[in-house]
Amino acid sequence: MSDGSSSPPASPEPQCSPRKVIKEIKNGPATSKSAAALHPALPRTQQEERERPKKGTGVPAGDSSSVSWHPSEAGAEGDGVQVVQAAVLDRPGYAEMMKSALARIQVGDAGGAEAFAEMEQALKGLMDVSFKAKDFVLPVEFKTKWTRANENWLQMDIIADPLILTSGHSVDRFSHQLSSIHPGERLLTIPNHLLRDVITAWCLDHAIPPPSATSTSVASEDALPSEEEMQLLLENLSVQSVEQREEGLHKIQLSSTFSKGVNPCLDQWQDLLPKLMGLHKKWKSTWTRDLEEKRVTIMLNLSLHSPNREILAKQKQLPETLMETIERARKLGYPLTVTSKVSSLVATLSEYNTFRRKVVEIGGIEMLGLLLRSKDALLRNEASAAILALCTYDAIALSHVPNASLLECLSDGVVTDESLLLLERTSHRESVRDWIVSNVVVLMKVITKHGVGYVTSRGIQTAVGLIYHAVQEEEGRGRLETALILPDFVEVLRNLKTKEMPPERVFEIDSILMIAFAVAD
């Protein structure tokens, strides 16, 4: 209450607390003064960029009313501001324009003719942006992610044969072959057919002959041996000369790589798999990590071709050979790519009951569980995928995964899609459930991408489910309410609801938001 005395000078407004920001997010868009104070460096949204006055338009910088734009104004003539705004609209802008016009048409707005004219203008603008742009811009979901180290030289030419690295990056096969000699390079790759289709469409739109995948793999046909050569290579695996054995293994690997697992045909060359599985015992004194990786790579490549994959899965000694490889790799410090490829091969062959049961029987899940303790995101993801594949039809088998290994999946921030899914599948364990509750903030950072995790939208959805169950307990709810990143987390959750999300995830997001909004009340 005022007592009539003069008030002291107002002190500078303190930085806004997360509680106040959450309240303002709940009541409206996060463009308030307090939100700006907490996040001074937040980028402008696309709508703000469209509404921002441009240099030379004659619009006063401080007059926000003169630059406001509504789709209903699109058909007005003589409006200089409208012309400027229409010229800078992008696809999302025209999409919003179409939605506005469609809504007015559906409700029978009195200005029906204007709504139809607005719809026509939006359609024309969208076509212009899509097909008449001088600089083609791929949609965000098709953009290739480049590693900073290779950014300059990888973009010097059109990608002819795109591959997805296990790190999630897409590169050209030829460029990847050149860079694979670098230490730590991930050699396990799969074709990126979607990106290849986009590149082909772009080339056709620009009257450029689309690149051929074989143009960067000139040696691919030469790498496929004839029957006589293949017979000689198999014989080389049994000779005493180290050079001949290594050369034979190398050429078989090239053949399996360039043929995408079709060659050598295991049905035709039935001696190949027994020879591969017995190589270590035969060459024990001269065995190297390079030979180990070549052998595993051959089998992984062959698993890409369905007939070869079925023959691989029927090999009774293969599960033991793979588990011995993991044990040897861990003991002798082999490159992580060896155990990553073994894990990937186990996941691929687990669709076959005989193989899956044998791996579980010989303790394969426990062995793969040890790989979860690795700090390498690729290996942890592949090992988690292998465990989940082995337990697809056998939930009891999940009990073989050591608790200590599961807890590692959140302890160091190396979070992946498959490791999160594995935590979700094992969250019925009390120790795992308590660990998830105590790491709610880590999961929040995964969703807001605060430098934690290597996840896609699939992993983010799993993290949402884990947080939902964690905040049902008082400790989990308290950790969420006191998290410093709560405002960012709330904003990201609200945006996630606008995307294609399963109904159960939407329910979980709403429940989490209710708890977050209660903080401000």
XYZ file of C-alpha atoms in Angstrom:
521
model
C 0.000 0.000 0.000
C 1.154 3.534 -0.701
C 1.837 5.719 2.327
C 2.214 8.913 0.335
C 5.974 9.006 0.699
C 8.163 9.315 -2.333
C 9.293 5.990 -3.743
C 12.997 5.289 -4.159
C 14.356 5.172 -7.700
C 13.505 1.947 -9.477
C 16.383 -0.489 -9.598
C 17.314 -2.146 -12.858
C 15.034 -5.018 -13.717
C 16.695 -8.283 -12.682
C 17.122 -11.133 -15.087
C 13.894 -13.102 -15.345
C 13.617 -16.383 -13.528
C 12.707 -19.612 -15.280
C 9.454 -19.643 -13.293
C 8.341 -16.315 -14.815
C 9.361 -17.379 -18.296
C 7.400 -20.641 -17.994
C 4.334 -18.649 -16.946
C 4.646 -16.356 -19.947
C 5.195 -19.332 -22.282
C 1.983 -20.807 -20.918
C 0.031 -17.593 -21.488
C 1.388 -16.785 -24.925
C 4.265 -16.948 -27.408
C 7.771 -16.831 -26.015
C 8.443 -13.356 -27.371
C 7.945 -11.507 -24.113
C 10.442 -9.186 -22.481
C 11.325 -11.756 -19.838
C 11.863 -14.516 -22.374
C 14.132 -12.228 -24.335
C 16.062 -11.425 -21.191
C 16.624 -15.068 -20.417
C 17.469 -15.984 -24.008
C 18.971 -12.884 -25.622
C 20.568 -14.881 -28.449
C 17.533 -16.872 -29.554
C 17.211 -16.769 -33.360
C 14.291 -15.083 -35.020
C 11.472 -17.322 -36.142
C 10.564 -17.510 -39.822
C 7.476 -15.383 -39.169
C 9.585 -12.690 -37.467
C 12.014 -12.717 -40.382
C 9.150 -12.194 -42.818
C 7.738 -9.342 -40.746
C 11.075 -7.594 -40.242
C 11.348 -4.433 -42.402
C 13.979 -4.546 -45.124
C 16.490 -1.863 -45.969
C 15.289 0.501 -48.637
C 11.558 -0.233 -48.232
C 10.800 3.087 -46.587
C 9.219 1.403 -43.597
C 10.255 2.934 -40.273
C 12.227 0.493 -38.196
C 10.264 1.243 -35.049
C 6.803 1.160 -36.580
C 5.785 -2.459 -36.162
C 2.228 -1.761 -37.259
C 3.364 -0.699 -40.693
C 5.061 -4.003 -41.365
C 2.444 -6.364 -39.924
C 1.056 -8.689 -42.542
C -1.993 -10.900 -42.770
C -2.747 -13.303 -45.610
C -6.027 -11.496 -46.264
C -4.033 -8.456 -47.390
C -2.241 -10.407 -50.109
C -4.699 -9.483 -52.854
C -4.789 -5.751 -52.146
C -3.287 -3.533 -54.788
C -1.250 -0.430 -54.201
C 0.030 -1.641 -50.869
C 3.789 -1.186 -51.058
C 4.409 -3.050 -47.832
C 2.454 -6.047 -49.104
C 4.566 -6.269 -52.222
C 7.766 -6.371 -50.170
C 6.384 -9.030 -47.841
C 5.093 -11.241 -50.653
C 8.482 -11.085 -52.325
C 10.259 -12.567 -49.306
C 7.799 -15.347 -48.515
C 9.195 -18.851 -48.507
C 7.450 -22.215 -48.566
C 6.261 -22.063 -44.938
C 4.969 -18.538 -45.564
C 2.924 -19.568 -48.582
C 1.726 -22.637 -46.692
C 0.394 -20.405 -43.890
C -1.213 -18.192 -46.508
C -2.965 -21.234 -48.009
C -4.171 -22.412 -44.582
C -5.628 -18.994 -43.816
C -7.430 -18.816 -47.157
C -8.748 -22.366 -46.824
C -10.095 -21.664 -43.335
C -11.996 -18.616 -44.593
C -13.384 -20.559 -47.542
C -14.562 -23.410 -45.303
C -16.412 -21.142 -42.863
C -18.099 -19.275 -45.710
C -16.446 -15.933 -45.042
C -18.205 -12.990 -46.621
C -15.056 -12.204 -48.558
C -15.146 -15.511 -50.425
C -13.848 -14.095 -53.705
C -10.900 -12.516 -51.882
C -10.145 -15.823 -50.132
C -10.093 -17.684 -53.457
C -7.820 -15.003 -54.932
C -5.545 -15.357 -51.912
C -5.458 -19.135 -52.367
C -4.544 -18.704 -56.041
C -1.738 -16.291 -55.168
C -0.398 -18.659 -52.520
C -0.416 -21.575 -54.944
C 1.361 -19.505 -57.603
C 3.949 -18.312 -55.090
C 4.543 -21.853 -53.849
C 5.081 -23.075 -57.408
C 7.486 -20.216 -58.093
C 9.484 -20.963 -54.959
C 9.558 -24.704 -55.677
C 10.331 -24.773 -59.396
C 11.618 -21.378 -60.520
C 14.173 -20.651 -57.843
C 17.653 -19.995 -59.181
C 19.307 -21.636 -56.198
C 17.842 -25.012 -55.372
C 17.569 -25.598 -51.619
C 16.995 -29.091 -50.330
C 14.396 -29.578 -47.591
C 15.881 -29.701 -44.115
C 15.292 -33.437 -43.773
C 17.346 -34.079 -46.941
C 20.297 -31.841 -46.128
C 23.572 -33.655 -45.830
C 25.384 -33.173 -42.546
C 29.075 -32.575 -43.105
C 31.767 -33.100 -40.549
C 33.643 -29.862 -39.998
C 37.012 -31.429 -40.758
C 35.945 -32.569 -44.219
C 33.576 -29.715 -45.038
C 35.739 -27.937 -47.610
C 36.873 -30.711 -49.901
C 33.778 -32.904 -49.702
C 31.598 -30.182 -51.257
C 33.812 -29.597 -54.273
C 31.721 -31.844 -56.547
C 28.294 -33.424 -56.848
C 27.856 -36.549 -54.769
C 27.521 -39.543 -57.089
C 27.111 -42.424 -54.650
C 25.980 -41.171 -51.221
C 26.620 -43.299 -48.166
C 25.353 -42.889 -44.599
C 28.177 -43.251 -42.104
C 27.469 -44.809 -38.760
C 27.923 -41.348 -37.259
C 24.836 -40.198 -39.201
C 26.734 -38.119 -41.759
C 26.315 -38.627 -45.498
C 29.356 -38.669 -47.747
C 30.317 -39.758 -51.243
C 31.587 -43.351 -51.472
C 34.736 -42.322 -53.360
C 35.556 -39.500 -50.930
C 34.967 -41.844 -48.035
C 37.357 -44.388 -49.486
C 40.007 -41.695 -49.698
C 39.445 -40.606 -46.114
C 39.117 -44.072 -44.604
C 42.847 -44.209 -43.967
C 42.437 -41.597 -41.230
C 42.403 -42.940 -37.660
C 38.988 -43.271 -36.102
C 37.131 -43.146 -39.430
C 33.900 -45.110 -39.332
C 34.014 -47.707 -42.106
C 30.573 -49.252 -41.586
C 28.318 -47.588 -44.177
C 24.984 -48.071 -45.926
C 23.706 -46.516 -49.174
C 21.656 -43.345 -48.833
C 19.088 -44.057 -51.548
C 16.864 -41.123 -50.540
C 19.666 -38.587 -50.912
C 20.684 -40.168 -54.225
C 17.111 -39.675 -55.548
C 17.109 -36.034 -54.423
C 20.483 -35.398 -56.099
C 19.250 -37.005 -59.325
C 16.108 -34.830 -59.320
C 18.215 -31.716 -58.704
C 20.507 -32.564 -61.617
C 17.563 -33.113 -63.962
C 16.010 -29.794 -62.905
C 19.295 -28.056 -63.749
C 19.840 -29.882 -67.065
C 22.886 -31.664 -65.611
C 23.411 -35.363 -66.411
C 22.740 -37.201 -63.147
C 25.847 -38.844 -61.699
C 26.195 -42.586 -61.902
C 27.075 -44.529 -58.810
C 29.502 -46.582 -60.832
C 31.400 -43.503 -61.971
C 33.118 -43.260 -58.606
C 33.608 -46.980 -58.308
C 35.553 -47.643 -61.475
C 37.224 -50.637 -59.937
C 33.939 -52.268 -58.868
C 33.653 -54.596 -61.879
C 37.327 -55.440 -61.689
C 36.842 -56.316 -58.019
C 34.356 -59.081 -58.883
C 36.448 -62.194 -59.524
C 35.580 -64.849 -62.061
C 34.903 -68.430 -60.966
C 38.491 -69.412 -61.659
C 39.817 -66.418 -59.721
C 37.456 -67.101 -56.837
C 38.635 -70.691 -56.619
C 42.220 -69.459 -56.513
C 41.363 -66.958 -53.746
C 39.840 -69.704 -51.621
C 42.969 -71.787 -52.116
C 45.078 -68.803 -51.058
C 43.340 -68.829 -47.673
C 44.945 -72.195 -46.971
C 48.483 -71.571 -48.204
C 51.510 -70.897 -46.022
C 52.407 -67.544 -47.605
C 51.184 -64.662 -45.427
C 51.115 -62.312 -48.413
C 48.930 -64.642 -50.478
C 46.511 -65.190 -47.617
C 46.142 -61.469 -46.948
C 45.722 -60.729 -50.653
C 43.024 -63.410 -50.967
C 41.122 -62.057 -47.950
C 41.403 -58.497 -49.252
C 40.020 -59.349 -52.697
C 37.131 -61.312 -51.225
C 36.311 -58.288 -49.066
C 36.331 -56.008 -52.130
C 34.066 -58.408 -53.994
C 31.539 -58.496 -51.152
C 31.657 -54.713 -50.791
C 31.176 -53.728 -54.422
C 28.518 -56.396 -55.051
C 26.590 -55.311 -51.924
C 26.795 -58.813 -50.488
C 25.745 -60.715 -53.606
C 29.237 -62.052 -54.300
C 30.709 -64.388 -53.363
C 27.532 -66.508 -53.427
C 27.703 -68.721 -50.349
C 25.499 -71.333 -51.965
C 28.052 -71.705 -54.744
C 31.185 -71.334 -52.620
C 30.247 -73.473 -49.629
C 33.823 -73.671 -48.381
C 34.097 -69.934 -47.834
C 32.312 -69.599 -44.479
C 34.074 -72.557 -42.800
C 37.395 -71.139 -43.978
C 36.534 -67.653 -42.666
C 35.445 -68.945 -39.272
C 38.571 -71.096 -38.926
C 41.041 -68.427 -39.991
C 42.033 -67.345 -36.493
C 42.897 -70.836 -35.310
C 44.856 -71.510 -38.470
C 46.703 -68.182 -38.512
C 46.923 -67.652 -34.763
C 50.624 -66.834 -34.764
C 50.291 -64.227 -37.532
C 46.779 -62.950 -36.709
C 46.314 -59.178 -36.734
C 43.516 -56.738 -35.994
C 43.425 -55.827 -39.688
C 42.715 -59.442 -40.644
C 40.029 -59.608 -37.946
C 38.280 -56.563 -39.340
C 38.489 -57.864 -42.924
C 36.923 -61.159 -41.898
C 34.064 -59.508 -40.011
C 33.509 -57.019 -42.834
C 33.130 -59.838 -45.372
C 30.471 -61.557 -43.274
C 28.664 -58.268 -42.601
C 28.639 -57.424 -46.306
C 27.323 -60.884 -47.195
C 24.472 -60.451 -44.704
C 23.091 -57.641 -46.876
C 21.975 -60.195 -49.491
C 19.013 -62.282 -48.319
C 20.153 -65.705 -49.649
C 23.627 -65.239 -48.176
C 22.135 -63.943 -44.930
C 20.073 -67.090 -44.501
C 23.117 -69.312 -45.095
C 25.111 -67.272 -42.562
C 22.417 -67.672 -39.925
C 22.423 -71.452 -40.333
C 26.133 -71.790 -39.545
C 26.183 -73.504 -36.140
C 29.661 -72.242 -35.258
C 29.062 -68.619 -36.242
C 27.592 -67.398 -32.898
C 30.594 -68.738 -30.991
C 32.986 -67.262 -33.569
C 31.391 -63.816 -33.193
C 31.422 -63.893 -29.384
C 35.072 -64.984 -29.417
C 35.809 -62.046 -31.692
C 34.212 -59.615 -29.219
C 36.170 -61.107 -26.318
C 39.440 -60.971 -28.251
C 38.778 -57.404 -29.432
C 38.142 -56.211 -25.851
C 41.178 -58.005 -24.465
C 43.652 -56.932 -27.176
C 42.287 -53.431 -27.730
C 41.086 -53.858 -31.310
C 39.512 -50.837 -33.046
C 35.925 -50.232 -31.960
C 34.805 -50.723 -35.555
C 35.431 -54.473 -35.124
C 32.991 -54.866 -32.226
C 30.563 -52.433 -33.873
C 30.441 -54.603 -36.995
C 30.029 -57.778 -34.948
C 27.120 -56.159 -33.092
C 25.550 -55.064 -36.367
C 25.903 -58.574 -37.783
C 24.270 -60.086 -34.688
C 21.350 -57.658 -34.994
C 20.912 -58.536 -38.690
C 21.001 -62.317 -38.221
C 18.729 -62.277 -35.156
C 15.666 -62.522 -37.377
C 16.459 -66.243 -37.592
C 15.377 -68.284 -34.573
C 18.243 -70.772 -34.651
C 20.914 -68.087 -34.638
C 19.138 -65.964 -32.036
C 18.638 -68.833 -29.583
C 22.239 -69.979 -29.927
C 23.628 -66.506 -29.187
C 21.444 -66.196 -26.077
C 22.386 -69.707 -24.964
C 26.156 -69.085 -25.074
C 25.924 -65.812 -23.131
C 25.909 -63.439 -26.079
C 23.646 -60.892 -24.368
C 26.010 -60.610 -21.411
C 28.930 -60.151 -23.802
C 27.086 -57.460 -25.780
C 26.072 -55.845 -22.492
C 29.730 -55.232 -21.711
C 29.983 -53.186 -24.920
C 27.373 -50.757 -23.540
C 30.080 -49.459 -21.196
C 32.008 -48.043 -24.139
C 32.113 -44.251 -24.432
C 31.737 -44.564 -28.212
C 28.226 -43.631 -29.379
C 28.401 -45.853 -32.461
C 29.380 -48.969 -30.545
C 26.848 -48.337 -27.790
C 24.078 -47.879 -30.337
C 24.991 -51.030 -32.300
C 25.320 -53.132 -29.132
C 21.941 -51.902 -27.876
C 20.350 -52.709 -31.246
C 21.815 -56.216 -31.152
C 20.488 -56.862 -27.636
C 17.026 -55.609 -28.581
C 17.022 -57.806 -31.700
C 17.962 -60.872 -29.656
C 15.131 -60.151 -27.214
C 12.431 -59.313 -29.750
C 10.555 -62.566 -29.138
C 12.040 -63.373 -25.750
C 11.436 -60.720 -23.106
C 12.995 -62.951 -20.447
C 16.320 -62.726 -22.276
C 16.495 -59.037 -21.314
C 17.227 -60.157 -17.756
C 20.695 -61.190 -18.953
C 21.733 -57.559 -19.547
C 23.878 -56.462 -16.573
C 22.444 -53.582 -14.516
C 25.802 -51.812 -14.458
C 25.876 -51.738 -18.252
C 22.375 -50.287 -18.474
C 23.217 -47.523 -16.018
C 26.138 -46.483 -18.218
C 23.643 -45.541 -20.955
C 22.834 -42.274 -19.128
C 25.853 -41.694 -16.944
C 28.134 -39.961 -19.443
C 25.808 -38.237 -21.879
C 26.604 -40.689 -24.706
C 22.915 -41.334 -25.405
C 21.669 -42.951 -28.610
C 18.339 -44.037 -30.097
C 18.843 -47.721 -29.377
C 20.295 -47.252 -25.888
C 17.252 -45.176 -24.894
C 14.947 -47.852 -26.277
C 16.849 -50.475 -24.300
C 16.380 -48.424 -21.125
C 12.668 -48.182 -21.855
C 12.423 -51.951 -22.324
C 14.213 -52.589 -19.011
C 12.614 -49.778 -16.971
C 10.621 -52.359 -14.990
C 13.806 -53.045 -13.022
C 13.869 -51.005 -9.846
C 17.517 -50.009 -10.209
C 17.013 -48.871 -13.818
C 13.829 -46.999 -12.945
C 15.537 -45.165 -10.064
C 18.461 -44.284 -12.330
C 16.137 -42.829 -14.964
C 14.380 -40.733 -12.292
C 17.674 -39.341 -11.039
C 18.726 -38.459 -14.610
C 15.626 -36.563 -15.723
C 17.733 -33.482 -16.491
C 20.013 -35.525 -18.778
C 16.954 -36.679 -20.731
C 15.725 -33.086 -20.900
C 19.067 -32.084 -22.402
C 18.743 -34.869 -24.958
C 15.393 -33.467 -26.109
C 16.572 -29.845 -26.167
C 19.898 -30.865 -27.770
C 21.995 -29.186 -25.074
C 25.150 -31.006 -26.116
C 23.973 -34.392 -24.851
C 23.111 -37.415 -26.942
C 23.329 -38.593 -30.526
C 19.647 -39.098 -31.243
C 17.104 -38.708 -34.018
C 13.392 -37.971 -33.677
C 12.933 -41.619 -32.724
C 15.229 -41.263 -29.747
C 13.555 -38.004 -28.720
C 10.182 -39.749 -28.610
C 11.636 -42.471 -26.396
C 13.148 -39.820 -24.097
C 9.707 -38.187 -23.787
C 8.260 -41.492 -22.592
C 11.052 -42.006 -20.065
C 10.575 -38.495 -18.647
C 6.807 -38.986 -18.442
C 7.183 -42.093 -16.273
C 9.957 -40.488 -14.206
C 7.902 -37.407 -13.259
C 5.134 -39.611 -11.898
C 7.412 -39.933 -8.892
C 8.070 -37.031 -6.545
C 11.847 -37.047 -7.040
C 11.561 -36.976 -10.814
C 8.980 -34.198 -10.701
C 11.205 -32.163 -8.402
C 14.207 -32.524 -10.708
C 12.140 -31.366 -13.680
C 10.710 -28.353 -11.831
C 14.137 -27.120 -10.676
C 16.001 -27.695 -13.951
C 17.611 -24.529 -15.336
C 16.751 -25.554 -18.901
C 13.031 -25.906 -18.095
C 11.965 -22.915 -20.288
C 13.802 -24.300 -23.308
C 12.458 -27.760 -22.579
C 8.860 -26.510 -22.443
C 9.260 -24.628 -25.722
C 10.701 -27.710 -27.469
C 7.895 -29.919 -26.140
C 5.280 -27.504 -27.449
C 6.894 -27.579 -30.876
C 7.051 -31.379 -30.841
C 3.273 -31.519 -30.546
C 2.921 -29.852 -33.932
C 4.784 -32.678 -35.656
C 3.666 -36.214 -36.399
C 3.697 -37.842 -32.992
C 1.975 -41.046 -31.880
C -1.114 -40.362 -29.735
C 0.493 -41.869 -26.642
C 3.469 -39.513 -26.968
C 1.163 -36.510 -27.370
C -0.581 -37.533 -24.148
C 2.770 -37.834 -22.384
C 3.861 -34.395 -23.642
C 0.623 -32.813 -22.391
C 1.095 -34.415 -18.983
C 4.683 -33.178 -18.708
C 3.652 -29.667 -19.768
C 0.948 -29.582 -17.088
C 3.592 -30.271 -14.454
C 5.908 -27.624 -15.928
C 3.149 -24.994 -16.124
C 2.219 -25.704 -12.510
C 5.657 -24.373 -11.551
C 4.588 -20.854 -12.551
C 1.238 -20.962 -10.730
